[in-house]
Short mmCIF file of C-alpha atoms in Angstrom, two decimals:
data_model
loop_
_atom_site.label_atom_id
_atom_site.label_comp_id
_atom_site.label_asym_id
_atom_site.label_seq_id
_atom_site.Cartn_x
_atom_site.Cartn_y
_atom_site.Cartn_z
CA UNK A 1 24.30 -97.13 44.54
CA UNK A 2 25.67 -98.72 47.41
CA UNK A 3 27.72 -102.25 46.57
CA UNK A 4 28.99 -104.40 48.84
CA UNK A 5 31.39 -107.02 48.73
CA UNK A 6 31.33 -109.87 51.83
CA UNK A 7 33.11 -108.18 54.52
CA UNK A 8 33.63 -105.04 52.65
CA UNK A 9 33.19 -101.55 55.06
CA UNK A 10 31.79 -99.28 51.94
CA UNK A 11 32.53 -96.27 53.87
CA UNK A 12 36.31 -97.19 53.73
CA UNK A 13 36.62 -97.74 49.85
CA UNK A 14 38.15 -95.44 47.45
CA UNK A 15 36.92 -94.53 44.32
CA UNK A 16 39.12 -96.69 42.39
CA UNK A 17 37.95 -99.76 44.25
CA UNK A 18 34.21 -98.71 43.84
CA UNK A 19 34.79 -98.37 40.10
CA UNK A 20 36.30 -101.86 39.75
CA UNK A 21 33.57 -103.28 41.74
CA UNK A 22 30.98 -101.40 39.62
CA UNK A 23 32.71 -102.45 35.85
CA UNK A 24 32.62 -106.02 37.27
CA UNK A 25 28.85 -105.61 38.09
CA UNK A 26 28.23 -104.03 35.26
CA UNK A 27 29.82 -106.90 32.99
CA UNK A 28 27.71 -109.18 35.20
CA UNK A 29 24.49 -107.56 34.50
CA UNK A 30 25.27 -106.93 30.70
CA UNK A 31 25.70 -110.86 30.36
CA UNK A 32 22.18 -111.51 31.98
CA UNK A 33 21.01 -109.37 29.63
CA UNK A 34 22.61 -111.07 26.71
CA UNK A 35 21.24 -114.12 28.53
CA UNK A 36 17.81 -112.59 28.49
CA UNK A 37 17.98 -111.68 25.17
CA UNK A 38 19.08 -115.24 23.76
CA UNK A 39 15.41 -116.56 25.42
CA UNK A 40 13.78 -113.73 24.02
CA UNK A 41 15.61 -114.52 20.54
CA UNK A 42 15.04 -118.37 20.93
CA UNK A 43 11.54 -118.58 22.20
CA UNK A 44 10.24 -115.69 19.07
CA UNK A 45 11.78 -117.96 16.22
CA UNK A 46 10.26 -121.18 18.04
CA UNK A 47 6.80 -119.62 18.64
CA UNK A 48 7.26 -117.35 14.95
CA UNK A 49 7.58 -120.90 13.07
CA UNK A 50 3.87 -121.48 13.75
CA UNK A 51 2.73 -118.01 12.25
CA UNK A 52 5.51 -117.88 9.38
CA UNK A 53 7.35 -115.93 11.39
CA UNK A 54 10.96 -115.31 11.05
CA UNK A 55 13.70 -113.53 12.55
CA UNK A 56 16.58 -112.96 9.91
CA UNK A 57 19.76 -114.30 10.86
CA UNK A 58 18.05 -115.57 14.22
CA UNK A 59 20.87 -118.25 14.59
CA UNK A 60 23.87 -115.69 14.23
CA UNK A 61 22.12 -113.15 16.82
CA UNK A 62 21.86 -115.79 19.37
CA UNK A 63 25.58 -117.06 19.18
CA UNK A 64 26.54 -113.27 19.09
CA UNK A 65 24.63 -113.12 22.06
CA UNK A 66 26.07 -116.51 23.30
CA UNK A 67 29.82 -115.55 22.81
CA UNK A 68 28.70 -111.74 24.64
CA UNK A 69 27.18 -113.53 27.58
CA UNK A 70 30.26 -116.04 28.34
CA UNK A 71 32.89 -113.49 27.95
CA UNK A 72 31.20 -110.47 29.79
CA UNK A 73 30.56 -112.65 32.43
CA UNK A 74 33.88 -113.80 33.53
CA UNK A 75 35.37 -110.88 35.23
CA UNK A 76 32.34 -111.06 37.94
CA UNK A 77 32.39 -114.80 37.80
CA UNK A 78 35.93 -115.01 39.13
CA UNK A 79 35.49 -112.04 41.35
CA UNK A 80 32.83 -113.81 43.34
CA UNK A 81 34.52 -116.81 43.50
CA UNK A 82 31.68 -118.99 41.38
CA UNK A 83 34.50 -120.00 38.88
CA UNK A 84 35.40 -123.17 39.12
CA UNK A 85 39.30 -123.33 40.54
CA UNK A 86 41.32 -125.97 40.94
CA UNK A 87 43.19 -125.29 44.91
CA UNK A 88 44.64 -128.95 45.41
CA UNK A 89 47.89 -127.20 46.26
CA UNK A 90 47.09 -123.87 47.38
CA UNK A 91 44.28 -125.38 49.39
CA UNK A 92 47.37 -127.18 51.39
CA UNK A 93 49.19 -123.39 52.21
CA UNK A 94 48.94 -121.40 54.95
CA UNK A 95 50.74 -117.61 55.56
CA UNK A 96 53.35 -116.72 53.39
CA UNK A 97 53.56 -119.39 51.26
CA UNK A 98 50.13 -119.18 50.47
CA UNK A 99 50.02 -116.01 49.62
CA UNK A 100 53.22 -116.37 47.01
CA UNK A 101 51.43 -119.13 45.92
CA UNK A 102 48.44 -117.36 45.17
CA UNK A 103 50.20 -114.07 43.77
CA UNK A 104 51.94 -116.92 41.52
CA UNK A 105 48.70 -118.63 39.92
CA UNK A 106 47.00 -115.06 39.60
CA UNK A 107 50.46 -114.00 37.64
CA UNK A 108 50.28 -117.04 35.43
CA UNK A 109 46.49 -116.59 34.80
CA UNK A 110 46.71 -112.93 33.99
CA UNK A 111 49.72 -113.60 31.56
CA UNK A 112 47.80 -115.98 29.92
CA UNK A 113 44.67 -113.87 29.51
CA UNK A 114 46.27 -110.76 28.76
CA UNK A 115 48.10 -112.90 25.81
CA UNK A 116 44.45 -113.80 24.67
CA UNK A 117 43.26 -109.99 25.14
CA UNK A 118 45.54 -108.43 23.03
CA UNK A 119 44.78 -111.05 19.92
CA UNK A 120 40.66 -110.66 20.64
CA UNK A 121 40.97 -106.80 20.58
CA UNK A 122 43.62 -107.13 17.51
CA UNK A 123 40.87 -109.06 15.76
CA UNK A 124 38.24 -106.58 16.91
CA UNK A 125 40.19 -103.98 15.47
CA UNK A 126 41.14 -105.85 12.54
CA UNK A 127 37.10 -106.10 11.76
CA UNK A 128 36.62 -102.70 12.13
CA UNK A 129 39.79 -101.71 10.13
CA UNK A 130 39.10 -103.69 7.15
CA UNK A 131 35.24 -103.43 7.40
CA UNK A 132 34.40 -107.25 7.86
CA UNK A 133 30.93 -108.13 7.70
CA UNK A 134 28.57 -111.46 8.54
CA UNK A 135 28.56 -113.70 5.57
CA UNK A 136 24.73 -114.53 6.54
CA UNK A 137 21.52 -113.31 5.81
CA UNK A 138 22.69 -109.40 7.72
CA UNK A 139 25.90 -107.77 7.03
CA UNK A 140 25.84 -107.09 10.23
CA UNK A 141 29.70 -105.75 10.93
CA UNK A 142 31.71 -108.31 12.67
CA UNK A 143 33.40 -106.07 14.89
CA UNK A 144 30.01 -105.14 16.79
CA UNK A 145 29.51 -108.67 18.05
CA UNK A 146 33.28 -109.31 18.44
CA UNK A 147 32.95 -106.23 21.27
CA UNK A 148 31.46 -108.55 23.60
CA UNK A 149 33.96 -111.07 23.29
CA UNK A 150 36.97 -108.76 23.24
CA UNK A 151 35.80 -106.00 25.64
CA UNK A 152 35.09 -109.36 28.32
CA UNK A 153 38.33 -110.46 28.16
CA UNK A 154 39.63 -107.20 28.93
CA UNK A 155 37.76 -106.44 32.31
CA UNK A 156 38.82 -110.17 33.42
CA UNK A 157 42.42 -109.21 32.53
CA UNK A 158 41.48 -105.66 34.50
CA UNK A 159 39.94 -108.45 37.52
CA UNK A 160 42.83 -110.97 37.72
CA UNK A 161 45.41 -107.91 37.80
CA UNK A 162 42.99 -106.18 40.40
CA UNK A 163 43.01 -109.33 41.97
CA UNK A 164 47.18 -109.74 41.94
CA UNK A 165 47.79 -106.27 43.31
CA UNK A 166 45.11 -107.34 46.19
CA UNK A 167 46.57 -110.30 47.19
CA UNK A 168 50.57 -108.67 47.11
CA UNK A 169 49.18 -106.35 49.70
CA UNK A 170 48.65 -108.82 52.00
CA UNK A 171 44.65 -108.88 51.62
CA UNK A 172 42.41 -112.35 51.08
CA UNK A 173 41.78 -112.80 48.00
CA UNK A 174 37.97 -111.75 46.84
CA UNK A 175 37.43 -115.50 45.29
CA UNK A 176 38.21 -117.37 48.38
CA UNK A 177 34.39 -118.33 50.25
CA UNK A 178 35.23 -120.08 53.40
CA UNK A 179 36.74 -118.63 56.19
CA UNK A 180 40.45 -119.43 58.00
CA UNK A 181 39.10 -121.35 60.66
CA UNK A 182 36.46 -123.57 58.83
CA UNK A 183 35.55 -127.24 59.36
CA UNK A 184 35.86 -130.10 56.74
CA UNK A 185 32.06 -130.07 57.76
CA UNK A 186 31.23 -126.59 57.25
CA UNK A 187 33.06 -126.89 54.18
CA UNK A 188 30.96 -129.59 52.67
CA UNK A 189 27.65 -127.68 53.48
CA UNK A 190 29.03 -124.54 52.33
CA UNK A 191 29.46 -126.74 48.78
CA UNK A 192 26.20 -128.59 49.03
CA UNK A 193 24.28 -125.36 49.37
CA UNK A 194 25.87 -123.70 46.55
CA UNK A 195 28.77 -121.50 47.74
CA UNK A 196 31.49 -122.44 45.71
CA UNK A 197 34.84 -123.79 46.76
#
């Protein structure tokens, strides 16, 4: 399976960087399907109340699924550049100081994340260690929906370091759309069509 990033020349990636690219895919298309399957969950328990229809613990399925789908979703979010980023300052840099910059606010992102990480997979653990279960209507073990939420915060602490190790060697960084040389013009139509900023 061929993937391609913008600009990317697949024949001259190694198999590190095609496994990154394919975990962040992966996490991408896992969190459709979690989106999928929160339609599928909603639209049954809508369309079940007319026939007396029920799905047990509907509700908890579909924030399980909820929590899965925002997490998992991340790490290929910020990869291609759809989250939302705030560049007042770094928008402002050019050469080397915009790359320290940059290596900076990916540094100070990832230490913040990988603090997160490490208490998500401690609860994870924690679930599985002391055999929590759902107080509702299944005892559904917590630490099966609690994988979604940990293991996504892990690939986007994978991504931003991925990302920091990019950027120090002297690459662009994935997340950035435009190119060098744009336009305040070509700018604003790249936005109004949808490209992120």
């Amino acid at each position: 399976m061929g993937i391609a990033l913008a600009g990317d020349d697949v024949t001259s990636r190694g198999p590190v960087r095609r496994a990154l690219d394919l975990l962040y895919l992966g996490a991408g298309y896992a969190a459709g399907a979690f989106m999928v399957a929160i339609f599928a969950i909603m639209m049954i328990m809508s369309i079940g109340r007319q026939f007396a229809v029920n799905i047990p613990a509907g509700d908890d399925f579909a924030s399980w699924c909820m929590a899965a789908m925002a997490f998992l979703g991340l790490a290929h979010t910020f990869k291609r550049g759809e989250m939302i980023r705030v560049g007042l300052l770094l928008e402002r840099l050019h050469g080397r100081s915009k790359q320290v910059a940059e290596v900076v606010a990916l540094g100070i992102a990832a230490a913040f994340i990988l603090y997160f990480t490490r208490h998500a997979v401690q609860m994870t653990y924690d679930s599985w260690r002391f055999n929590d279960v759902a107080q509702g209507v299944v005892a559904l073990p917590l630490w099966i929906p609690q994988l979604g939420f940990s293991g996504g915060l892990v690939i986007l602490s994978i991504a931003l370091i991925d990302e920091m190790v990019s950027v120090i060697s002297g690459n662009r960084p994935s997340y950035e759309k435009g190119s060098a040389d744009e336009t305040p013009d070509e700018f604003i139509e790249r936005i109004s069509q949808g490209g992120g900023g």
